[in-house]
PDB file of C-alpha atoms in Angstrom:
ATOM      1  CA  MET Y 268      24.528 -73.396 -53.504  1.00  0.00           C
ATOM      2  CA  ASP Y 269      22.768 -72.130 -50.405  1.00  0.00           C
ATOM      3  CA  THR Y 270      22.100 -68.582 -49.919  1.00  0.00           C
ATOM      4  CA  SER Y 271      21.456 -66.393 -46.855  1.00  0.00           C
ATOM      5  CA  PRO Y 272      18.140 -64.904 -46.043  1.00  0.00           C
ATOM      6  CA  ARG Y 273      19.535 -61.439 -46.935  1.00  0.00           C
ATOM      7  CA  ASP Y 274      20.856 -62.663 -50.413  1.00  0.00           C
ATOM      8  CA  ARG Y 275      17.489 -64.406 -51.099  1.00  0.00           C
ATOM      9  CA  ALA Y 276      15.435 -61.324 -50.047  1.00  0.00           C
ATOM     10  CA  ASN Y 277      17.386 -58.331 -51.292  1.00  0.00           C
ATOM     11  CA  GLY Y 278      21.076 -58.177 -52.903  1.00  0.00           C
ATOM     12  CA  LYS Y 279      23.465 -55.752 -51.297  1.00  0.00           C
ATOM     13  CA  ALA Y 280      25.728 -53.390 -53.253  1.00  0.00           C
ATOM     14  CA  PRO Y 281      29.494 -53.648 -52.245  1.00  0.00           C
ATOM     15  CA  GLU Y 282      30.839 -51.201 -49.710  1.00  0.00           C
ATOM     16  CA  ALA Y 283      32.785 -48.459 -50.893  1.00  0.00           C
ATOM     17  CA  THR Y 284      36.006 -48.286 -48.956  1.00  0.00           C
ATOM     18  CA  ALA Y 285      39.545 -47.972 -49.697  1.00  0.00           C
ATOM     19  CA  PRO Y 286      40.884 -50.233 -52.580  1.00  0.00           C
ATOM     20  CA  ALA Y 287      43.069 -52.903 -51.053  1.00  0.00           C
ATOM     21  CA  SER Y 288      46.295 -51.400 -52.635  1.00  0.00           C
ATOM     22  CA  ASP Y 289      45.598 -48.089 -50.709  1.00  0.00           C
ATOM     23  CA  PRO Y 290      46.526 -47.330 -47.148  1.00  0.00           C
ATOM     24  CA  SER Y 291      43.572 -48.327 -44.732  1.00  0.00           C
ATOM     25  CA  ASP Y 292      41.614 -45.643 -43.055  1.00  0.00           C
ATOM     26  CA  ALA Y 293      43.255 -46.566 -39.723  1.00  0.00           C
ATOM     27  CA  GLU Y 294      46.513 -46.070 -41.123  1.00  0.00           C
ATOM     28  CA  MET Y 295      45.455 -42.462 -42.401  1.00  0.00           C
ATOM     29  CA  VAL Y 296      44.252 -41.587 -38.975  1.00  0.00           C
ATOM     30  CA  ARG Y 297      47.597 -42.813 -37.579  1.00  0.00           C
ATOM     31  CA  ARG Y 298      49.449 -40.836 -39.954  1.00  0.00           C
ATOM     32  CA  THR Y 299      47.307 -37.741 -39.278  1.00  0.00           C
ATOM     33  CA  LEU Y 300      47.685 -38.078 -35.549  1.00  0.00           C
ATOM     34  CA  GLY Y 301      51.371 -38.620 -35.934  1.00  0.00           C
ATOM     35  CA  GLY Y 302      51.713 -35.255 -37.499  1.00  0.00           C
ATOM     36  CA  ASP Y 303      50.740 -35.572 -41.255  1.00  0.00           C
ATOM     37  CA  PRO Y 304      47.698 -33.605 -41.758  1.00  0.00           C
ATOM     38  CA  GLY Y 305      47.919 -34.419 -45.548  1.00  0.00           C
ATOM     39  CA  ALA Y 306      46.812 -38.024 -44.599  1.00  0.00           C
ATOM     40  CA  PHE Y 307      43.514 -36.667 -43.445  1.00  0.00           C
ATOM     41  CA  GLU Y 308      42.846 -35.131 -47.011  1.00  0.00           C
ATOM     42  CA  VAL Y 309      42.975 -38.746 -48.238  1.00  0.00           C
ATOM     43  CA  LEU Y 310      39.816 -39.588 -46.029  1.00  0.00           C
ATOM     44  CA  VAL Y 311      38.203 -36.349 -46.901  1.00  0.00           C
ATOM     45  CA  ARG Y 312      38.602 -37.351 -50.653  1.00  0.00           C
ATOM     46  CA  ARG Y 313      37.738 -41.000 -49.840  1.00  0.00           C
ATOM     47  CA  TYR Y 314      34.269 -40.079 -48.167  1.00  0.00           C
ATOM     48  CA  HIS Y 315      33.124 -36.741 -49.052  1.00  0.00           C
ATOM     49  CA  ARG Y 316      30.994 -37.738 -52.042  1.00  0.00           C
ATOM     50  CA  ASP Y 317      29.254 -40.546 -50.066  1.00  0.00           C
ATOM     51  CA  LEU Y 318      28.617 -38.500 -47.048  1.00  0.00           C
ATOM     52  CA  LEU Y 319      27.405 -35.683 -49.142  1.00  0.00           C
ATOM     53  CA  ARG Y 320      24.820 -38.236 -50.803  1.00  0.00           C
ATOM     54  CA  LEU Y 321      23.655 -39.290 -47.417  1.00  0.00           C
ATOM     55  CA  LEU Y 322      23.206 -35.790 -45.851  1.00  0.00           C
ATOM     56  CA  ARG Y 323      21.475 -34.699 -49.046  1.00  0.00           C
ATOM     57  CA  GLY Y 324      19.027 -37.703 -48.568  1.00  0.00           C
ATOM     58  CA  ILE Y 325      18.442 -36.540 -44.927  1.00  0.00           C
ATOM     59  CA  THR Y 326      18.126 -32.835 -45.486  1.00  0.00           C
ATOM     60  CA  HIS Y 327      16.841 -32.671 -49.000  1.00  0.00           C
ATOM     61  CA  ASN Y 328      18.855 -29.469 -49.221  1.00  0.00           C
ATOM     62  CA  PHE Y 329      21.759 -29.358 -51.299  1.00  0.00           C
ATOM     63  CA  GLU Y 330      23.491 -26.222 -49.919  1.00  0.00           C
ATOM     64  CA  GLU Y 331      22.773 -27.220 -46.328  1.00  0.00           C
ATOM     65  CA  SER Y 332      24.103 -30.775 -46.891  1.00  0.00           C
ATOM     66  CA  GLU Y 333      27.311 -29.288 -48.208  1.00  0.00           C
ATOM     67  CA  ASP Y 334      27.755 -27.175 -45.282  1.00  0.00           C
ATOM     68  CA  LEU Y 335      27.044 -30.175 -42.899  1.00  0.00           C
ATOM     69  CA  THR Y 336      29.364 -32.466 -44.877  1.00  0.00           C
ATOM     70  CA  GLN Y 337      32.211 -29.933 -44.437  1.00  0.00           C
ATOM     71  CA  ASP Y 338      31.315 -29.556 -40.740  1.00  0.00           C
ATOM     72  CA  ALA Y 339      31.414 -33.301 -40.156  1.00  0.00           C
ATOM     73  CA  PHE Y 340      34.889 -33.695 -41.565  1.00  0.00           C
ATOM     74  CA  LEU Y 341      35.946 -30.757 -39.270  1.00  0.00           C
ATOM     75  CA  ARG Y 342      34.385 -32.302 -36.224  1.00  0.00           C
ATOM     76  CA  ALA Y 343      36.030 -35.516 -37.074  1.00  0.00           C
ATOM     77  CA  TYR Y 344      39.409 -33.976 -37.558  1.00  0.00           C
ATOM     78  CA  ARG Y 345      39.234 -32.049 -34.204  1.00  0.00           C
ATOM     79  CA  ASN Y 346      38.206 -35.238 -32.617  1.00  0.00           C
ATOM     80  CA  LEU Y 347      40.449 -37.857 -34.233  1.00  0.00           C
ATOM     81  CA  ASP Y 348      41.935 -38.974 -31.184  1.00  0.00           C
ATOM     82  CA  ARG Y 349      38.641 -40.452 -29.985  1.00  0.00           C
ATOM     83  CA  TYR Y 350      38.190 -42.544 -32.974  1.00  0.00           C
ATOM     84  CA  ASP Y 351      38.671 -46.414 -32.068  1.00  0.00           C
ATOM     85  CA  PRO Y 352      41.024 -47.631 -34.795  1.00  0.00           C
ATOM     86  CA  GLN Y 353      39.776 -51.127 -33.839  1.00  0.00           C
ATOM     87  CA  ARG Y 354      36.480 -50.064 -35.780  1.00  0.00           C
ATOM     88  CA  PRO Y 355      35.713 -49.055 -39.146  1.00  0.00           C
ATOM     89  CA  PHE Y 356      36.169 -45.428 -39.812  1.00  0.00           C
ATOM     90  CA  ARG Y 357      33.227 -44.762 -42.126  1.00  0.00           C
ATOM     91  CA  PRO Y 358      30.585 -45.574 -39.653  1.00  0.00           C
ATOM     92  CA  TRP Y 359      32.241 -43.227 -37.238  1.00  0.00           C
ATOM     93  CA  LEU Y 360      32.232 -40.401 -39.749  1.00  0.00           C
ATOM     94  CA  TRP Y 361      28.510 -41.282 -40.570  1.00  0.00           C
ATOM     95  CA  THR Y 362      27.640 -41.015 -36.951  1.00  0.00           C
ATOM     96  CA  ILE Y 363      29.078 -37.393 -36.804  1.00  0.00           C
ATOM     97  CA  GLY Y 364      27.560 -36.456 -39.956  1.00  0.00           C
ATOM     98  CA  ILE Y 365      24.115 -37.754 -39.278  1.00  0.00           C
ATOM     99  CA  ARG Y 366      23.982 -36.259 -35.687  1.00  0.00           C
ATOM    100  CA  LEU Y 367      24.945 -32.931 -37.103  1.00  0.00           C
ATOM    101  CA  ALA Y 368      22.228 -33.110 -39.701  1.00  0.00           C
ATOM    102  CA  LEU Y 369      19.453 -34.182 -37.177  1.00  0.00           C
ATOM    103  CA  HIS Y 370      20.428 -31.517 -34.800  1.00  0.00           C
ATOM    104  CA  ALA Y 371      20.365 -28.837 -37.710  1.00  0.00           C
ATOM    105  CA  LEU Y 372      16.841 -29.981 -38.799  1.00  0.00           C
ATOM    106  CA  ALA Y 373      15.651 -30.045 -34.952  1.00  0.00           C
ATOM    107  CA  ARG Y 374      17.059 -26.537 -34.515  1.00  0.00           C
ATOM    108  CA  LYS Y 375      15.253 -25.193 -37.254  1.00  0.00           C
ATOM    109  CA  GLY Y 376      12.226 -26.891 -36.035  1.00  0.00           C
ATOM    110  CA  ARG Y 377      11.145 -28.314 -39.172  1.00  0.00           C
ATOM    111  CA  LYS Y 378      10.859 -32.015 -40.431  1.00  0.00           C
ATOM    112  CA  ASN Y 379       9.679 -30.542 -43.795  1.00  0.00           C
ATOM    113  CA  VAL Y 380      12.162 -28.628 -45.825  1.00  0.00           C
ATOM    114  CA  SER Y 381      10.856 -27.088 -49.096  1.00  0.00           C
ATOM    115  CA  LEU Y 382      11.900 -29.122 -52.162  1.00  0.00           C
ATOM    116  CA  ASP Y 383      10.937 -26.309 -54.432  1.00  0.00           C
ATOM    117  CA  GLN Y 384      14.371 -24.787 -54.728  1.00  0.00           C
ATOM    118  CA  ASP Y 385      15.782 -28.065 -55.948  1.00  0.00           C
ATOM    119  CA  VAL Y 386      12.814 -30.091 -57.669  1.00  0.00           C
ATOM    120  CA  PRO Y 387      10.644 -27.894 -59.950  1.00  0.00           C
ATOM    121  CA  ARG Y 388       7.041 -28.673 -59.791  1.00  0.00           C
ATOM    122  CA  LEU Y 389       4.491 -28.458 -62.285  1.00  0.00           C
ATOM    123  CA  GLU Y 390       1.524 -26.451 -61.412  1.00  0.00           C
ATOM    124  CA  GLY Y 391      -1.271 -28.550 -60.112  1.00  0.00           C
ATOM    125  CA  GLY Y 392       1.062 -31.334 -59.101  1.00  0.00           C
ATOM    126  CA  GLY Y 393      -1.052 -34.283 -60.163  1.00  0.00           C
ATOM    127  CA  ARG Y 394      -0.791 -36.426 -63.111  1.00  0.00           C
ATOM    128  CA  GLN Y 395      -1.771 -34.410 -66.178  1.00  0.00           C
ATOM    129  CA  GLU Y 396      -3.250 -35.446 -69.488  1.00  0.00           C
ATOM    130  CA  GLY Y 397      -3.637 -33.246 -72.419  1.00  0.00           C
ATOM    131  CA  PRO Y 398      -3.100 -32.601 -76.096  1.00  0.00           C
ATOM    132  CA  TRP Y 399       0.189 -30.759 -75.148  1.00  0.00           C
ATOM    133  CA  PHE Y 400       2.196 -34.015 -74.995  1.00  0.00           C
ATOM    134  CA  ALA Y 401       4.104 -34.253 -78.367  1.00  0.00           C
ATOM    135  CA  ASP Y 402       4.254 -38.034 -77.983  1.00  0.00           C
ATOM    136  CA  ASP Y 403       4.021 -41.034 -75.476  1.00  0.00           C
ATOM    137  CA  ARG Y 404       7.525 -40.636 -74.571  1.00  0.00           C
ATOM    138  CA  SER Y 405       6.917 -37.146 -73.593  1.00  0.00           C
ATOM    139  CA  ARG Y 406       4.167 -38.238 -71.521  1.00  0.00           C
ATOM    140  CA  GLN Y 407       6.206 -41.030 -70.065  1.00  0.00           C
ATOM    141  CA  GLU Y 408       8.776 -38.586 -69.107  1.00  0.00           C
ATOM    142  CA  LEU Y 409       6.535 -36.286 -67.489  1.00  0.00           C
ATOM    143  CA  ASP Y 410       4.846 -39.228 -65.445  1.00  0.00           C
ATOM    144  CA  ALA Y 411       8.486 -40.234 -64.506  1.00  0.00           C
ATOM    145  CA  LYS Y 412       9.239 -36.784 -63.283  1.00  0.00           C
ATOM    146  CA  LEU Y 413       6.035 -36.294 -61.384  1.00  0.00           C
ATOM    147  CA  LEU Y 414       6.469 -39.656 -59.792  1.00  0.00           C
ATOM    148  CA  HIS Y 415      10.102 -38.722 -58.695  1.00  0.00           C
ATOM    149  CA  ASP Y 416       8.657 -35.366 -57.221  1.00  0.00           C
ATOM    150  CA  ASP Y 417       5.896 -37.066 -55.356  1.00  0.00           C
ATOM    151  CA  LEU Y 418       8.182 -39.927 -54.013  1.00  0.00           C
ATOM    152  CA  MET Y 419      10.746 -37.033 -52.827  1.00  0.00           C
ATOM    153  CA  ARG Y 420       7.950 -35.022 -51.210  1.00  0.00           C
ATOM    154  CA  ALA Y 421       6.474 -37.984 -49.416  1.00  0.00           C
ATOM    155  CA  LEU Y 422      10.065 -38.945 -48.111  1.00  0.00           C
ATOM    156  CA  GLU Y 423      10.637 -35.434 -46.974  1.00  0.00           C
ATOM    157  CA  SER Y 424       7.500 -35.381 -45.031  1.00  0.00           C
ATOM    158  CA  VAL Y 425       8.487 -38.705 -43.124  1.00  0.00           C
ATOM    159  CA  ASP Y 426       9.760 -37.680 -39.520  1.00  0.00           C
ATOM    160  CA  ALA Y 427      13.492 -37.203 -39.625  1.00  0.00           C
ATOM    161  CA  PRO Y 428      14.550 -40.146 -37.318  1.00  0.00           C
ATOM    162  CA  TYR Y 429      12.363 -42.598 -39.332  1.00  0.00           C
ATOM    163  CA  ARG Y 430      13.838 -41.130 -42.612  1.00  0.00           C
ATOM    164  CA  THR Y 431      17.292 -41.359 -41.492  1.00  0.00           C
ATOM    165  CA  VAL Y 432      16.931 -45.191 -40.825  1.00  0.00           C
ATOM    166  CA  LEU Y 433      15.198 -45.619 -44.088  1.00  0.00           C
ATOM    167  CA  ILE Y 434      17.796 -43.832 -46.139  1.00  0.00           C
ATOM    168  CA  LEU Y 435      20.453 -45.766 -44.489  1.00  0.00           C
ATOM    169  CA  ARG Y 436      18.657 -49.026 -45.355  1.00  0.00           C
ATOM    170  CA  VAL Y 437      17.479 -48.300 -48.935  1.00  0.00           C
ATOM    171  CA  LEU Y 438      20.208 -45.917 -50.117  1.00  0.00           C
ATOM    172  CA  GLU Y 439      23.145 -47.311 -48.462  1.00  0.00           C
ATOM    173  CA  GLU Y 440      21.995 -50.923 -48.096  1.00  0.00           C
ATOM    174  CA  ARG Y 441      23.117 -50.984 -44.475  1.00  0.00           C
ATOM    175  CA  SER Y 442      22.102 -54.078 -42.253  1.00  0.00           C
ATOM    176  CA  TYR Y 443      20.128 -53.369 -39.074  1.00  0.00           C
ATOM    177  CA  GLU Y 444      23.049 -54.018 -37.062  1.00  0.00           C
ATOM    178  CA  GLU Y 445      25.196 -51.445 -38.826  1.00  0.00           C
ATOM    179  CA  ILE Y 446      22.494 -48.894 -38.609  1.00  0.00           C
ATOM    180  CA  SER Y 447      22.234 -49.580 -34.928  1.00  0.00           C
ATOM    181  CA  GLU Y 448      25.836 -48.957 -34.557  1.00  0.00           C
ATOM    182  CA  ILE Y 449      25.813 -45.761 -36.631  1.00  0.00           C
ATOM    183  CA  LEU Y 450      22.845 -44.420 -34.831  1.00  0.00           C
ATOM    184  CA  GLY Y 451      23.718 -45.654 -31.498  1.00  0.00           C
ATOM    185  CA  ILE Y 452      20.183 -46.983 -31.026  1.00  0.00           C
ATOM    186  CA  PRO Y 453      19.171 -50.762 -30.162  1.00  0.00           C
ATOM    187  CA  LYS Y 454      18.468 -53.173 -33.110  1.00  0.00           C
ATOM    188  CA  GLY Y 455      14.851 -53.390 -31.993  1.00  0.00           C
ATOM    189  CA  THR Y 456      14.254 -49.655 -32.305  1.00  0.00           C
ATOM    190  CA  VAL Y 457      16.004 -49.820 -35.889  1.00  0.00           C
ATOM    191  CA  MET Y 458      13.367 -52.515 -36.724  1.00  0.00           C
ATOM    192  CA  SER Y 459      10.390 -50.455 -35.283  1.00  0.00           C
ATOM    193  CA  ARG Y 460      11.617 -46.993 -37.035  1.00  0.00           C
ATOM    194  CA  LEU Y 461      12.030 -48.653 -40.251  1.00  0.00           C
ATOM    195  CA  PHE Y 462       8.682 -50.131 -40.057  1.00  0.00           C
ATOM    196  CA  ARG Y 463       7.142 -46.761 -39.129  1.00  0.00           C
ATOM    197  CA  ALA Y 464       9.196 -45.175 -42.044  1.00  0.00           C
ATOM    198  CA  ARG Y 465       7.632 -47.375 -44.615  1.00  0.00           C
ATOM    199  CA  GLN Y 466       4.304 -46.832 -43.338  1.00  0.00           C
ATOM    200  CA  GLN Y 467       4.341 -43.229 -43.222  1.00  0.00           C
ATOM    201  CA  LEU Y 468       5.966 -43.119 -46.823  1.00  0.00           C
ATOM    202  CA  LYS Y 469       3.046 -45.343 -47.925  1.00  0.00           C
ATOM    203  CA  GLU Y 470       0.627 -42.868 -46.412  1.00  0.00           C
ATOM    204  CA  LYS Y 471       2.343 -39.703 -47.781  1.00  0.00           C
ATOM    205  CA  MET Y 472       2.534 -41.075 -51.204  1.00  0.00           C
ATOM    206  CA  ARG Y 473      -1.367 -41.489 -51.081  1.00  0.00           C
ATOM    207  CA  GLU Y 474      -1.826 -38.067 -49.803  1.00  0.00           C
ATOM    208  CA  VAL Y 475       0.596 -36.353 -52.391  1.00  0.00           C
ATOM    209  CA  GLN Y 476      -0.732 -38.405 -55.329  1.00  0.00           C
TER     210      GLN Y 476
ATOM    211  CA  MET A 274     -12.077 -63.143 -36.621  1.00  0.00           C
ATOM    212  CA  THR A 275      -8.255 -63.025 -36.225  1.00  0.00           C
ATOM    213  CA  ASP A 276      -6.468 -62.288 -39.394  1.00  0.00           C
ATOM    214  CA  PRO A 277      -4.299 -65.347 -40.183  1.00  0.00           C
ATOM    215  CA  CYS A 278      -1.670 -63.011 -41.792  1.00  0.00           C
ATOM    216  CA  SER A 279      -1.343 -60.276 -39.083  1.00  0.00           C
ATOM    217  CA  ALA A 280       1.795 -62.467 -37.558  1.00  0.00           C
ATOM    218  CA  TYR A 281       3.504 -62.227 -40.852  1.00  0.00           C
ATOM    219  CA  ARG A 282       3.009 -58.639 -41.688  1.00  0.00           C
ATOM    220  CA  LYS A 283       5.765 -57.172 -39.775  1.00  0.00           C
ATOM    221  CA  ARG A 284       8.089 -60.087 -40.425  1.00  0.00           C
ATOM    222  CA  LEU A 285       7.660 -59.526 -44.012  1.00  0.00           C
ATOM    223  CA  HIS A 286       9.745 -56.155 -43.735  1.00  0.00           C
ATOM    224  CA  LEU A 287      12.520 -58.214 -41.873  1.00  0.00           C
ATOM    225  CA  TYR A 288      12.308 -60.783 -44.551  1.00  0.00           C
ATOM    226  CA  LEU A 289      12.608 -57.981 -47.274  1.00  0.00           C
ATOM    227  CA  ASP A 290      15.795 -56.668 -45.655  1.00  0.00           C
ATOM    228  CA  GLY A 291      17.132 -60.165 -45.168  1.00  0.00           C
ATOM    229  CA  GLU A 292      16.986 -59.851 -41.451  1.00  0.00           C
ATOM    230  CA  VAL A 293      15.548 -63.238 -40.668  1.00  0.00           C
ATOM    231  CA  ALA A 294      17.411 -66.403 -39.791  1.00  0.00           C
ATOM    232  CA  SER A 295      17.173 -69.085 -42.360  1.00  0.00           C
ATOM    233  CA  LEU A 296      14.475 -71.065 -40.334  1.00  0.00           C
ATOM    234  CA  GLU A 297      12.289 -68.357 -40.168  1.00  0.00           C
ATOM    235  CA  ALA A 298      12.850 -67.273 -43.828  1.00  0.00           C
ATOM    236  CA  GLN A 299      11.759 -70.852 -44.697  1.00  0.00           C
ATOM    237  CA  GLU A 300       8.713 -70.557 -42.658  1.00  0.00           C
ATOM    238  CA  ILE A 301       7.848 -67.147 -44.180  1.00  0.00           C
ATOM    239  CA  GLU A 302       8.594 -68.613 -47.689  1.00  0.00           C
ATOM    240  CA  THR A 303       6.183 -71.464 -46.926  1.00  0.00           C
ATOM    241  CA  HIS A 304       3.449 -69.072 -46.046  1.00  0.00           C
ATOM    242  CA  LEU A 305       4.038 -66.864 -49.043  1.00  0.00           C
ATOM    243  CA  ALA A 306       3.685 -69.941 -51.261  1.00  0.00           C
ATOM    244  CA  ALA A 307       0.259 -70.284 -50.067  1.00  0.00           C
ATOM    245  CA  CYS A 308      -0.908 -66.742 -49.384  1.00  0.00           C
ATOM    246  CA  HIS A 309      -1.688 -64.345 -52.423  1.00  0.00           C
ATOM    247  CA  GLN A 310      -2.362 -61.542 -50.230  1.00  0.00           C
ATOM    248  CA  CYS A 311       1.106 -61.564 -48.382  1.00  0.00           C
ATOM    249  CA  GLN A 312       2.787 -62.300 -51.598  1.00  0.00           C
ATOM    250  CA  THR A 313       1.123 -59.088 -53.150  1.00  0.00           C
ATOM    251  CA  SER A 314       1.983 -57.069 -49.788  1.00  0.00           C
ATOM    252  CA  LEU A 315       5.806 -58.249 -50.199  1.00  0.00           C
ATOM    253  CA  GLU A 316       5.920 -57.361 -53.932  1.00  0.00           C
ATOM    254  CA  GLU A 317       4.584 -53.886 -53.026  1.00  0.00           C
ATOM    255  CA  MET A 318       7.109 -53.324 -50.433  1.00  0.00           C
ATOM    256  CA  ARG A 319       9.980 -54.628 -52.743  1.00  0.00           C
ATOM    257  CA  SER A 320       8.637 -52.301 -55.353  1.00  0.00           C
ATOM    258  CA  MET A 321       8.677 -49.269 -53.260  1.00  0.00           C
ATOM    259  CA  ASP A 322      12.066 -49.802 -52.011  1.00  0.00           C
ATOM    260  CA  ARG A 323      13.440 -50.347 -55.500  1.00  0.00           C
ATOM    261  CA  GLN A 324      11.567 -47.218 -56.621  1.00  0.00           C
ATOM    262  CA  LEU A 325      12.733 -45.218 -53.784  1.00  0.00           C
ATOM    263  CA  ARG A 326      16.381 -46.425 -54.169  1.00  0.00           C
ATOM    264  CA  ALA A 327      16.397 -45.412 -57.706  1.00  0.00           C
ATOM    265  CA  GLU A 328      14.722 -42.015 -56.938  1.00  0.00           C
ATOM    266  CA  LEU A 329      16.878 -41.144 -54.042  1.00  0.00           C
ATOM    267  CA  ARG A 330      20.091 -42.092 -56.075  1.00  0.00           C
ATOM    268  CA  ASP A 331      18.864 -39.776 -58.810  1.00  0.00           C
ATOM    269  CA  PHE A 332      18.184 -37.024 -56.283  1.00  0.00           C
ATOM    270  CA  VAL A 333      21.483 -37.302 -54.189  1.00  0.00           C
ATOM    271  CA  ASP A 334      23.662 -37.611 -57.323  1.00  0.00           C
ATOM    272  CA  GLY A 335      22.217 -34.610 -58.941  1.00  0.00           C
ATOM    273  CA  ASP A 336      24.397 -32.288 -60.243  1.00  0.00           C
ATOM    274  CA  ARG A 337      24.401 -28.660 -58.522  1.00  0.00           C
ATOM    275  CA  PRO A 338      26.361 -25.690 -59.851  1.00  0.00           C
ATOM    276  CA  GLY A 339      29.555 -25.278 -57.698  1.00  0.00           C
ATOM    277  CA  GLY A 340      29.175 -28.802 -56.205  1.00  0.00           C
ATOM    278  CA  PRO A 341      32.483 -30.097 -56.950  1.00  0.00           C
ATOM    279  CA  ASP A 342      34.124 -27.029 -55.481  1.00  0.00           C
ATOM    280  CA  ARG A 343      32.893 -28.156 -52.217  1.00  0.00           C
ATOM    281  CA  LEU A 344      35.388 -30.878 -51.821  1.00  0.00           C
ATOM    282  CA  ALA A 345      38.406 -28.367 -52.164  1.00  0.00           C
ATOM    283  CA  GLN A 346      36.759 -25.923 -49.918  1.00  0.00           C
ATOM    284  CA  THR A 347      36.353 -28.780 -47.313  1.00  0.00           C
ATOM    285  CA  ILE A 348      39.870 -29.801 -47.653  1.00  0.00           C
ATOM    286  CA  GLU A 349      40.956 -26.316 -47.332  1.00  0.00           C
ATOM    287  CA  ARG A 350      38.974 -25.503 -44.230  1.00  0.00           C
ATOM    288  CA  VAL A 351      40.112 -28.725 -42.390  1.00  0.00           C
ATOM    289  CA  MET A 352      43.792 -27.865 -43.319  1.00  0.00           C
ATOM    290  CA  ARG A 353      43.484 -24.593 -41.539  1.00  0.00           C
ATOM    291  CA  GLU A 354      42.826 -26.188 -38.267  1.00  0.00           C
ATOM    292  CA  PRO A 355      45.700 -27.048 -36.082  1.00  0.00           C
ATOM    293  CA  PRO A 356      46.846 -30.556 -36.674  1.00  0.00           C
ATOM    294  CA  PRO A 357      45.115 -32.967 -34.170  1.00  0.00           C
ATOM    295  CA  ARG A 358      47.324 -34.914 -31.904  1.00  0.00           C
ATOM    296  CA  TRP A 359      47.055 -37.748 -29.373  1.00  0.00           C
ATOM    297  CA  ARG A 360      45.434 -36.742 -26.295  1.00  0.00           C
ATOM    298  CA  ASN A 361      46.124 -39.756 -24.342  1.00  0.00           C
ATOM    299  CA  ALA A 362      48.895 -42.245 -24.426  1.00  0.00           C
ATOM    300  CA  PRO A 363      47.812 -44.518 -27.564  1.00  0.00           C
ATOM    301  CA  THR A 364      46.988 -48.119 -26.929  1.00  0.00           C
ATOM    302  CA  ASP A 365      46.686 -51.431 -29.242  1.00  0.00           C
ATOM    303  CA  SER A 366      48.045 -50.893 -32.859  1.00  0.00           C
ATOM    304  CA  PHE A 367      48.414 -47.261 -32.590  1.00  0.00           C
ATOM    305  CA  SER A 368      51.581 -45.636 -31.637  1.00  0.00           C
ATOM    306  CA  GLY A 369      52.563 -41.969 -31.729  1.00  0.00           C
ATOM    307  CA  ARG A 370      52.642 -38.984 -29.364  1.00  0.00           C
ATOM    308  CA  SER A 371      51.171 -39.409 -26.094  1.00  0.00           C
ATOM    309  CA  ARG A 372      49.619 -35.856 -25.586  1.00  0.00           C
ATOM    310  CA  ARG A 373      47.251 -33.930 -27.500  1.00  0.00           C
ATOM    311  CA  ARG A 374      47.569 -30.205 -28.131  1.00  0.00           C
ATOM    312  CA  GLY A 375      45.524 -28.070 -25.874  1.00  0.00           C
ATOM    313  CA  GLY A 376      42.962 -27.441 -28.716  1.00  0.00           C
ATOM    314  CA  GLN A 377      39.150 -27.106 -28.731  1.00  0.00           C
ATOM    315  CA  GLN A 378      36.946 -30.111 -28.436  1.00  0.00           C
ATOM    316  CA  ASP A 379      33.680 -30.594 -29.900  1.00  0.00           C
ATOM    317  CA  ARG A 380      30.767 -32.719 -28.951  1.00  0.00           C
ATOM    318  CA  ILE A 381      30.394 -35.272 -31.267  1.00  0.00           C
TER     319      ILE A 381
END
C-alpha cells in the first residue's frame, strides 16, 4: 500500500474533537448564540484540558496557563458571533489562547520564565556520579529527571514565537498548513520558524548540559 | 568546496515533518540511502523530536494541586457573562437572532 510522505516520515496522532455521536462544535455555537449558554459549557469541557496543555507548554507556568485558558474561553464566549461556523472551532479557540499567551509573555518582557517553581532542580545541575546511588535504577531515574529538566529549560529559552510553532508541531502534531492558519502567518514563515526553533533548541541543549 | 549535502539540510526538516511532496520525498530517500551523514542528521532530529514530545507531554500533563478545579472555575466565570448574541444577520448554515446585545467586545 502506498503511504504519504507524512505517514512515512512521522505518524500523526488522531485529533481530539467531539465524538461522532455528540453535537458538533458548530451546533454548540449555534445553540449558545440562540440563547442557550449551557451549550458553551460543553465546548469548555471539550477543549479545556487540551488548551491548558498547549498554554502550559508555551508559558511554562502552571498558574499563568490556567488563567490564560480561562481568559481564552471568556474571549471566545464574548466574541462568539465572530466565529465562522464553516471553519473548525478548535483552531479558532487556539488562535485566541496563543495570542493571549504571547501577549502576556511580551508584556512581562520575558522570554524566559523560571521553571524552579514547577520543576525542582538538583544542585549543580549536571549529570552526577557518586556512591549515593542505591542501584542502577536510581541512577537511571536521576538521569531521566535531569534530561527532562535540561530539555524543558532549553525549550523555555527558545524565543516564544519559535517555541510556539515547535509546540504546535511536536506536541500537537499539527501540519504546517494548520499552524499557518492558527497563527495567521504564511506557511513559509512556519517553515523558517520551525527550522530556527530546532536549531535554537539544539544549541540550548548543548549549553545547559 | 561546496558541501554536497547543504541542499538537503533544510529539506530534512520538511521531510521529517511529512511536508514534502511524494516525488521530493523519493529524491530525499535516494540521497539518504547513499549519505551516512544525512542519515545521522535525520536520526538526531527524529530522536530530539521524539524526546521532546515525550517530555513535553509529561510536563503539560503533570498534576498540580487544585488544577482540576480550574475547569469548574472557568465554567462559572464564563456563565457569569451576559449571553452572546448574533451581532449581524446570520448567513449560511446558521440561523438565529439577527442582532447582538450591546455588550463589550474584546480584540481577539
